[in-house]
PDB file of C-alpha atoms in Angstrom:
ATOM      1  CA  MET L   1      29.720 147.311 -57.482  1.00  0.00           C
ATOM      2  CA  THR L   2      27.703 147.852 -60.616  1.00  0.00           C
ATOM      3  CA  ALA L   3      24.056 146.928 -60.882  1.00  0.00           C
ATOM      4  CA  HIS L   4      24.952 144.170 -63.311  1.00  0.00           C
ATOM      5  CA  ALA L   5      27.492 142.709 -60.866  1.00  0.00           C
ATOM      6  CA  ARG L   6      25.008 142.843 -57.995  1.00  0.00           C
ATOM      7  CA  SER L   7      22.396 141.073 -60.117  1.00  0.00           C
ATOM      8  CA  ALA L   8      24.844 138.322 -61.064  1.00  0.00           C
ATOM      9  CA  SER L   9      25.889 137.899 -57.448  1.00  0.00           C
ATOM     10  CA  GLY L  10      22.244 137.585 -56.373  1.00  0.00           C
ATOM     11  CA  ARG L  11      21.556 134.972 -58.999  1.00  0.00           C
ATOM     12  CA  SER L  12      24.600 133.047 -57.854  1.00  0.00           C
ATOM     13  CA  ARG L  13      23.434 133.036 -54.219  1.00  0.00           C
ATOM     14  CA  ASN L  14      19.940 131.954 -55.296  1.00  0.00           C
ATOM     15  CA  LEU L  15      21.385 129.078 -57.325  1.00  0.00           C
ATOM     16  CA  THR L  16      23.543 128.048 -54.373  1.00  0.00           C
ATOM     17  CA  ILE L  17      20.554 128.042 -51.973  1.00  0.00           C
ATOM     18  CA  ALA L  18      18.453 126.124 -54.474  1.00  0.00           C
ATOM     19  CA  GLY L  19      21.246 123.570 -54.874  1.00  0.00           C
ATOM     20  CA  VAL L  20      21.497 123.088 -51.113  1.00  0.00           C
ATOM     21  CA  LEU L  21      17.718 122.624 -50.836  1.00  0.00           C
ATOM     22  CA  LEU L  22      17.716 120.054 -53.657  1.00  0.00           C
ATOM     23  CA  LEU L  23      20.582 118.180 -52.015  1.00  0.00           C
ATOM     24  CA  ALA L  24      18.754 118.155 -48.677  1.00  0.00           C
ATOM     25  CA  LEU L  25      15.583 116.870 -50.309  1.00  0.00           C
ATOM     26  CA  ALA L  26      17.565 114.134 -52.029  1.00  0.00           C
ATOM     27  CA  VAL L  27      19.106 113.049 -48.720  1.00  0.00           C
ATOM     28  CA  VAL L  28      15.669 112.931 -46.993  1.00  0.00           C
ATOM     29  CA  ALA L  29      14.151 110.976 -49.897  1.00  0.00           C
ATOM     30  CA  GLY L  30      17.023 108.511 -49.795  1.00  0.00           C
ATOM     31  CA  ALA L  31      16.589 108.012 -46.055  1.00  0.00           C
ATOM     32  CA  ILE L  32      12.862 107.317 -46.493  1.00  0.00           C
ATOM     33  CA  VAL L  33      13.532 104.763 -49.227  1.00  0.00           C
ATOM     34  CA  TRP L  34      16.210 103.070 -47.088  1.00  0.00           C
ATOM     35  CA  ALA L  35      13.941 102.941 -44.028  1.00  0.00           C
ATOM     36  CA  THR L  36      11.069 101.528 -46.077  1.00  0.00           C
ATOM     37  CA  ARG L  37      13.330  98.881 -47.561  1.00  0.00           C
ATOM     38  CA  GLY L  38      14.602  98.004 -44.076  1.00  0.00           C
ATOM     39  CA  ASP L  39      11.047  97.612 -42.749  1.00  0.00           C
ATOM     40  CA  ALA L  40      10.150  95.397 -45.699  1.00  0.00           C
ATOM     41  CA  ASN L  41      13.238  93.245 -45.148  1.00  0.00           C
ATOM     42  CA  ALA L  42      12.493  92.995 -41.426  1.00  0.00           C
ATOM     43  CA  THR L  43       8.926  91.930 -42.150  1.00  0.00           C
ATOM     44  CA  GLU L  44      10.120  89.385 -44.691  1.00  0.00           C
ATOM     45  CA  ASN L  45      12.738  87.976 -42.302  1.00  0.00           C
ATOM     46  CA  SER L  46      10.244  87.859 -39.437  1.00  0.00           C
ATOM     47  CA  SER L  47       7.724  86.009 -41.571  1.00  0.00           C
ATOM     48  CA  SER L  48      10.349  83.531 -42.720  1.00  0.00           C
ATOM     49  CA  ASN L  49      11.180  82.698 -39.094  1.00  0.00           C
ATOM     50  CA  PHE L  50       7.553  81.893 -38.242  1.00  0.00           C
ATOM     51  CA  PRO L  51       6.086  79.639 -40.937  1.00  0.00           C
ATOM     52  CA  SER L  52       2.321  79.279 -41.069  1.00  0.00           C
ATOM     53  CA  ALA L  53       0.799  76.469 -39.008  1.00  0.00           C
ATOM     54  CA  LYS L  54       0.236  73.171 -40.764  1.00  0.00           C
ATOM     55  CA  PRO L  55      -3.397  72.312 -41.450  1.00  0.00           C
ATOM     56  CA  ALA L  56      -5.080  69.697 -39.288  1.00  0.00           C
ATOM     57  CA  ALA L  57      -4.663  66.124 -40.450  1.00  0.00           C
ATOM     58  CA  PRO L  58      -7.720  64.161 -41.606  1.00  0.00           C
ATOM     59  CA  GLY L  59      -9.671  62.980 -38.577  1.00  0.00           C
ATOM     60  CA  ASP L  60      -8.337  65.712 -36.272  1.00  0.00           C
ATOM     61  CA  VAL L  61     -10.784  67.847 -34.291  1.00  0.00           C
ATOM     62  CA  VAL L  62      -9.887  71.545 -34.539  1.00  0.00           C
ATOM     63  CA  THR L  63     -10.166  73.638 -31.352  1.00  0.00           C
ATOM     64  CA  THR L  64      -8.917  77.070 -30.294  1.00  0.00           C
ATOM     65  CA  ALA L  65      -6.072  75.294 -28.451  1.00  0.00           C
ATOM     66  CA  GLY L  66      -5.041  73.446 -31.620  1.00  0.00           C
ATOM     67  CA  PRO L  67      -6.144  70.278 -33.416  1.00  0.00           C
ATOM     68  CA  VAL L  68      -6.940  67.193 -31.346  1.00  0.00           C
ATOM     69  CA  SER L  69      -5.645  64.018 -33.005  1.00  0.00           C
ATOM     70  CA  LYS L  70      -7.021  60.507 -32.825  1.00  0.00           C
ATOM     71  CA  LEU L  71      -4.104  59.612 -30.515  1.00  0.00           C
ATOM     72  CA  ASP L  72      -5.020  62.531 -28.230  1.00  0.00           C
ATOM     73  CA  MET L  73      -8.607  61.300 -27.967  1.00  0.00           C
ATOM     74  CA  GLU L  74      -7.523  57.706 -27.328  1.00  0.00           C
ATOM     75  CA  PHE L  75      -5.143  58.917 -24.617  1.00  0.00           C
ATOM     76  CA  LEU L  76      -7.890  60.847 -22.826  1.00  0.00           C
ATOM     77  CA  ALA L  77     -10.075  57.723 -22.884  1.00  0.00           C
ATOM     78  CA  LYS L  78      -7.246  55.506 -21.569  1.00  0.00           C
ATOM     79  CA  VAL L  79      -6.490  57.833 -18.674  1.00  0.00           C
ATOM     80  CA  ARG L  80     -10.178  58.030 -17.786  1.00  0.00           C
ATOM     81  CA  GLN L  81     -10.459  54.228 -17.732  1.00  0.00           C
ATOM     82  CA  ALA L  82      -7.270  53.919 -15.691  1.00  0.00           C
ATOM     83  CA  ASN L  83      -8.735  56.270 -13.109  1.00  0.00           C
ATOM     84  CA  LEU L  84     -11.942  54.242 -12.886  1.00  0.00           C
ATOM     85  CA  TRP L  85     -10.188  51.082 -11.677  1.00  0.00           C
ATOM     86  CA  GLU L  86      -6.842  52.172 -10.225  1.00  0.00           C
ATOM     87  CA  ALA L  87      -8.286  54.566  -7.639  1.00  0.00           C
ATOM     88  CA  PRO L  88     -10.503  51.732  -6.235  1.00  0.00           C
ATOM     89  CA  ALA L  89      -7.487  49.380  -6.369  1.00  0.00           C
ATOM     90  CA  GLY L  90      -5.527  51.857  -4.279  1.00  0.00           C
ATOM     91  CA  ARG L  91      -8.331  51.858  -1.695  1.00  0.00           C
ATOM     92  CA  LEU L  92      -8.266  48.061  -1.589  1.00  0.00           C
ATOM     93  CA  ALA L  93      -4.585  48.204  -0.650  1.00  0.00           C
ATOM     94  CA  GLN L  94      -5.511  49.943   2.604  1.00  0.00           C
ATOM     95  CA  THR L  95      -7.630  46.975   3.756  1.00  0.00           C
ATOM     96  CA  HIS L  96      -6.156  43.960   1.933  1.00  0.00           C
ATOM     97  CA  ALA L  97      -2.380  44.552   2.036  1.00  0.00           C
ATOM     98  CA  THR L  98       0.006  43.501   4.791  1.00  0.00           C
ATOM     99  CA  SER L  99       3.072  45.311   3.412  1.00  0.00           C
ATOM    100  CA  GLU L 100       3.408  48.929   4.504  1.00  0.00           C
ATOM    101  CA  ALA L 101       5.183  49.671   1.212  1.00  0.00           C
ATOM    102  CA  VAL L 102       2.167  48.372  -0.708  1.00  0.00           C
ATOM    103  CA  LYS L 103      -0.218  50.380   1.453  1.00  0.00           C
ATOM    104  CA  ARG L 104       1.888  53.462   0.755  1.00  0.00           C
ATOM    105  CA  ALA L 105       1.862  52.709  -2.983  1.00  0.00           C
ATOM    106  CA  GLY L 106      -1.904  52.272  -2.773  1.00  0.00           C
ATOM    107  CA  MET L 107      -2.305  55.698  -1.199  1.00  0.00           C
ATOM    108  CA  HIS L 108      -0.263  57.285  -4.008  1.00  0.00           C
ATOM    109  CA  VAL L 109      -2.317  55.448  -6.640  1.00  0.00           C
ATOM    110  CA  MET L 110      -5.644  56.326  -5.031  1.00  0.00           C
ATOM    111  CA  ASP L 111      -4.785  59.998  -4.546  1.00  0.00           C
ATOM    112  CA  GLY L 112      -3.071  60.446  -7.920  1.00  0.00           C
ATOM    113  CA  HIS L 113      -5.835  58.907 -10.009  1.00  0.00           C
ATOM    114  CA  SER L 114      -8.575  60.723  -8.097  1.00  0.00           C
ATOM    115  CA  LYS L 115      -6.928  64.028  -9.043  1.00  0.00           C
ATOM    116  CA  LEU L 116      -6.266  62.895 -12.613  1.00  0.00           C
ATOM    117  CA  ASP L 117      -9.916  61.980 -13.028  1.00  0.00           C
ATOM    118  CA  GLU L 118     -10.992  65.557 -12.399  1.00  0.00           C
ATOM    119  CA  PHE L 119      -8.246  66.793 -14.715  1.00  0.00           C
ATOM    120  CA  VAL L 120      -9.146  64.425 -17.560  1.00  0.00           C
ATOM    121  CA  ARG L 121     -12.846  65.253 -17.337  1.00  0.00           C
ATOM    122  CA  ASN L 122     -12.162  68.995 -17.408  1.00  0.00           C
ATOM    123  CA  THR L 123      -9.747  68.667 -20.340  1.00  0.00           C
ATOM    124  CA  ALA L 124     -12.101  66.446 -22.331  1.00  0.00           C
ATOM    125  CA  GLU L 125     -14.991  68.833 -21.738  1.00  0.00           C
ATOM    126  CA  ALA L 126     -12.911  71.791 -22.939  1.00  0.00           C
ATOM    127  CA  LEU L 127     -11.965  69.877 -26.091  1.00  0.00           C
ATOM    128  CA  ASN L 128     -15.445  68.381 -26.596  1.00  0.00           C
ATOM    129  CA  VAL L 129     -14.100  64.809 -26.474  1.00  0.00           C
ATOM    130  CA  PRO L 130     -16.428  62.082 -25.099  1.00  0.00           C
ATOM    131  CA  LEU L 131     -15.104  59.843 -22.308  1.00  0.00           C
ATOM    132  CA  PRO L 132     -16.000  56.282 -21.264  1.00  0.00           C
ATOM    133  CA  ASP L 133     -17.997  55.760 -18.065  1.00  0.00           C
ATOM    134  CA  GLU L 134     -16.497  52.430 -17.069  1.00  0.00           C
ATOM    135  CA  ALA L 135     -13.206  50.576 -17.085  1.00  0.00           C
ATOM    136  CA  SER L 136     -12.453  47.967 -19.727  1.00  0.00           C
ATOM    137  CA  ALA L 137     -13.371  44.308 -19.176  1.00  0.00           C
ATOM    138  CA  GLU L 138      -9.697  43.500 -18.535  1.00  0.00           C
ATOM    139  CA  GLN L 139      -9.397  46.300 -15.966  1.00  0.00           C
ATOM    140  CA  GLN L 140     -12.556  45.189 -14.186  1.00  0.00           C
ATOM    141  CA  GLY L 141     -10.965  41.729 -14.045  1.00  0.00           C
ATOM    142  CA  PHE L 142      -7.906  43.242 -12.339  1.00  0.00           C
ATOM    143  CA  VAL L 143     -10.146  44.691  -9.623  1.00  0.00           C
ATOM    144  CA  ARG L 144     -11.899  41.346  -9.065  1.00  0.00           C
ATOM    145  CA  THR L 145      -8.528  39.605  -8.799  1.00  0.00           C
ATOM    146  CA  LEU L 146      -7.407  42.057  -6.118  1.00  0.00           C
ATOM    147  CA  GLU L 147     -10.714  41.868  -4.258  1.00  0.00           C
ATOM    148  CA  ASP L 148     -10.285  38.085  -3.965  1.00  0.00           C
ATOM    149  CA  ALA L 149      -6.690  38.300  -2.685  1.00  0.00           C
ATOM    150  CA  GLN L 150      -5.492  38.906   0.863  1.00  0.00           C
ATOM    151  CA  GLY L 151      -2.232  39.476   2.684  1.00  0.00           C
ATOM    152  CA  ALA L 152       1.017  38.608   0.938  1.00  0.00           C
ATOM    153  CA  ASP L 153      -0.878  37.291  -2.097  1.00  0.00           C
ATOM    154  CA  PHE L 154      -2.585  40.671  -2.475  1.00  0.00           C
ATOM    155  CA  ASP L 155       0.720  42.515  -2.025  1.00  0.00           C
ATOM    156  CA  LYS L 156       2.359  40.567  -4.838  1.00  0.00           C
ATOM    157  CA  LYS L 157      -0.560  40.835  -7.241  1.00  0.00           C
ATOM    158  CA  PHE L 158      -1.103  44.540  -6.542  1.00  0.00           C
ATOM    159  CA  ALA L 159       2.561  45.439  -7.139  1.00  0.00           C
ATOM    160  CA  ASN L 160       2.822  43.493 -10.409  1.00  0.00           C
ATOM    161  CA  ILE L 161      -0.572  44.317 -11.935  1.00  0.00           C
ATOM    162  CA  LEU L 162      -0.290  48.032 -11.196  1.00  0.00           C
ATOM    163  CA  ARG L 163       3.369  48.265 -12.201  1.00  0.00           C
ATOM    164  CA  GLY L 164       2.579  46.553 -15.500  1.00  0.00           C
ATOM    165  CA  THR L 165      -0.285  48.888 -16.430  1.00  0.00           C
ATOM    166  CA  HIS L 166       1.626  52.016 -15.424  1.00  0.00           C
ATOM    167  CA  GLY L 167       4.678  50.947 -17.399  1.00  0.00           C
ATOM    168  CA  LYS L 168       2.697  50.290 -20.572  1.00  0.00           C
ATOM    169  CA  ILE L 169       0.824  53.617 -20.596  1.00  0.00           C
ATOM    170  CA  PHE L 170       4.120  55.442 -19.992  1.00  0.00           C
ATOM    171  CA  VAL L 171       5.012  54.908 -23.660  1.00  0.00           C
ATOM    172  CA  THR L 172       1.716  56.441 -24.802  1.00  0.00           C
ATOM    173  CA  ILE L 173       2.273  59.468 -22.573  1.00  0.00           C
ATOM    174  CA  ALA L 174       5.602  60.124 -24.280  1.00  0.00           C
ATOM    175  CA  GLN L 175       4.052  59.802 -27.745  1.00  0.00           C
ATOM    176  CA  VAL L 176       1.275  62.254 -26.954  1.00  0.00           C
ATOM    177  CA  ARG L 177       3.523  64.785 -25.224  1.00  0.00           C
ATOM    178  CA  ALA L 178       6.019  64.711 -28.097  1.00  0.00           C
ATOM    179  CA  SER L 179       3.560  64.919 -30.998  1.00  0.00           C
ATOM    180  CA  THR L 180       0.321  66.646 -29.976  1.00  0.00           C
ATOM    181  CA  LYS L 181      -0.441  69.994 -31.603  1.00  0.00           C
ATOM    182  CA  ASN L 182      -2.899  70.930 -28.851  1.00  0.00           C
ATOM    183  CA  SER L 183      -1.689  73.090 -25.950  1.00  0.00           C
ATOM    184  CA  LEU L 184      -4.230  71.673 -23.476  1.00  0.00           C
ATOM    185  CA  MET L 185      -3.137  68.141 -24.341  1.00  0.00           C
ATOM    186  CA  ARG L 186       0.528  69.039 -23.803  1.00  0.00           C
ATOM    187  CA  ARG L 187      -0.292  70.321 -20.321  1.00  0.00           C
ATOM    188  CA  PHE L 188      -2.453  67.281 -19.588  1.00  0.00           C
ATOM    189  CA  ALA L 189       0.166  64.784 -20.796  1.00  0.00           C
ATOM    190  CA  SER L 190       2.823  66.479 -18.672  1.00  0.00           C
ATOM    191  CA  GLU L 191       0.664  66.139 -15.560  1.00  0.00           C
ATOM    192  CA  VAL L 192      -0.132  62.490 -16.301  1.00  0.00           C
ATOM    193  CA  ASN L 193       3.578  61.838 -16.812  1.00  0.00           C
ATOM    194  CA  LEU L 194       4.418  63.147 -13.334  1.00  0.00           C
ATOM    195  CA  THR L 195       1.650  61.109 -11.707  1.00  0.00           C
ATOM    196  CA  VAL L 196       2.479  57.838 -13.465  1.00  0.00           C
ATOM    197  CA  LEU L 197       6.196  58.261 -12.790  1.00  0.00           C
ATOM    198  CA  ASP L 198       5.445  58.729  -9.078  1.00  0.00           C
ATOM    199  CA  HIS L 199       3.337  55.561  -9.063  1.00  0.00           C
ATOM    200  CA  GLN L 200       6.029  53.540 -10.811  1.00  0.00           C
ATOM    201  CA  ASN L 201       8.551  54.694  -8.231  1.00  0.00           C
ATOM    202  CA  VAL L 202       6.477  53.700  -5.193  1.00  0.00           C
ATOM    203  CA  LEU L 203       5.565  50.354  -6.779  1.00  0.00           C
ATOM    204  CA  ASP L 204       9.237  49.651  -7.519  1.00  0.00           C
ATOM    205  CA  ASP L 205      10.052  50.553  -3.907  1.00  0.00           C
ATOM    206  CA  SER L 206       7.812  47.732  -2.704  1.00  0.00           C
ATOM    207  CA  GLY L 207      10.465  45.257  -3.847  1.00  0.00           C
ATOM    208  CA  LEU L 208       7.729  42.904  -5.052  1.00  0.00           C
ATOM    209  CA  VAL L 209       7.756  43.540  -8.812  1.00  0.00           C
ATOM    210  CA  ASP L 210       8.879  40.450 -10.746  1.00  0.00           C
ATOM    211  CA  GLU L 211      11.352  40.493 -13.621  1.00  0.00           C
ATOM    212  CA  ALA L 212       8.623  38.980 -15.780  1.00  0.00           C
ATOM    213  CA  THR L 213       6.553  42.141 -15.286  1.00  0.00           C
ATOM    214  CA  TYR L 214       9.385  44.336 -16.538  1.00  0.00           C
ATOM    215  CA  ASP L 215       9.888  41.964 -19.502  1.00  0.00           C
ATOM    216  CA  ASP L 216       6.196  42.183 -20.339  1.00  0.00           C
ATOM    217  CA  ILE L 217       6.363  45.995 -20.306  1.00  0.00           C
ATOM    218  CA  ALA L 218       9.472  45.989 -22.518  1.00  0.00           C
ATOM    219  CA  ALA L 219       7.701  43.757 -25.040  1.00  0.00           C
ATOM    220  CA  THR L 220       5.195  46.543 -25.728  1.00  0.00           C
ATOM    221  CA  PHE L 221       7.825  49.064 -26.847  1.00  0.00           C
TER     222      PHE L 221
END
């Protein structure tokens, strides 16, 4: 082979190697661009699946667990007031009732609202929500009515008064649990729901709840 032929052959091999290197670089660059585009699309899709949280409504109190609405605060106050008169009413059932079913219902009411009172105070403290220190005038009247009753008269009044109040707050529990944006309130409402449902069941089991009481509850819906 002549020197000229060898030189031409060398240049040809060099051009071939250079072409292969350029092709390889092009493939790597294309892969990087594709991967970057994929990451961007993934980020965009991920963001679209998780929209930003809505701002708190006017009047809401913002906490680390989420905003606390006016309904949330009213619910905490209502549960606190319920505890303040229904736990004592449950104790009255142990001394004033003649029906064993009413005494049993009284034990459930007394125990359930004693536990809820600790729960509501802890939740309100965590959310910096003030609570009332006494039951409403109407609720205090319920207690006086039960204190003045004895025997079968007490049994009837206890079953109907307590079943009426538990039935009416049941609607509020559902509203709070369904709409609150606060995680502590969701947990609290769920616990209250279980307690109130238990109390409704034992009061119904007494067989003393009048149809008029159920009608009165239905009228509040």
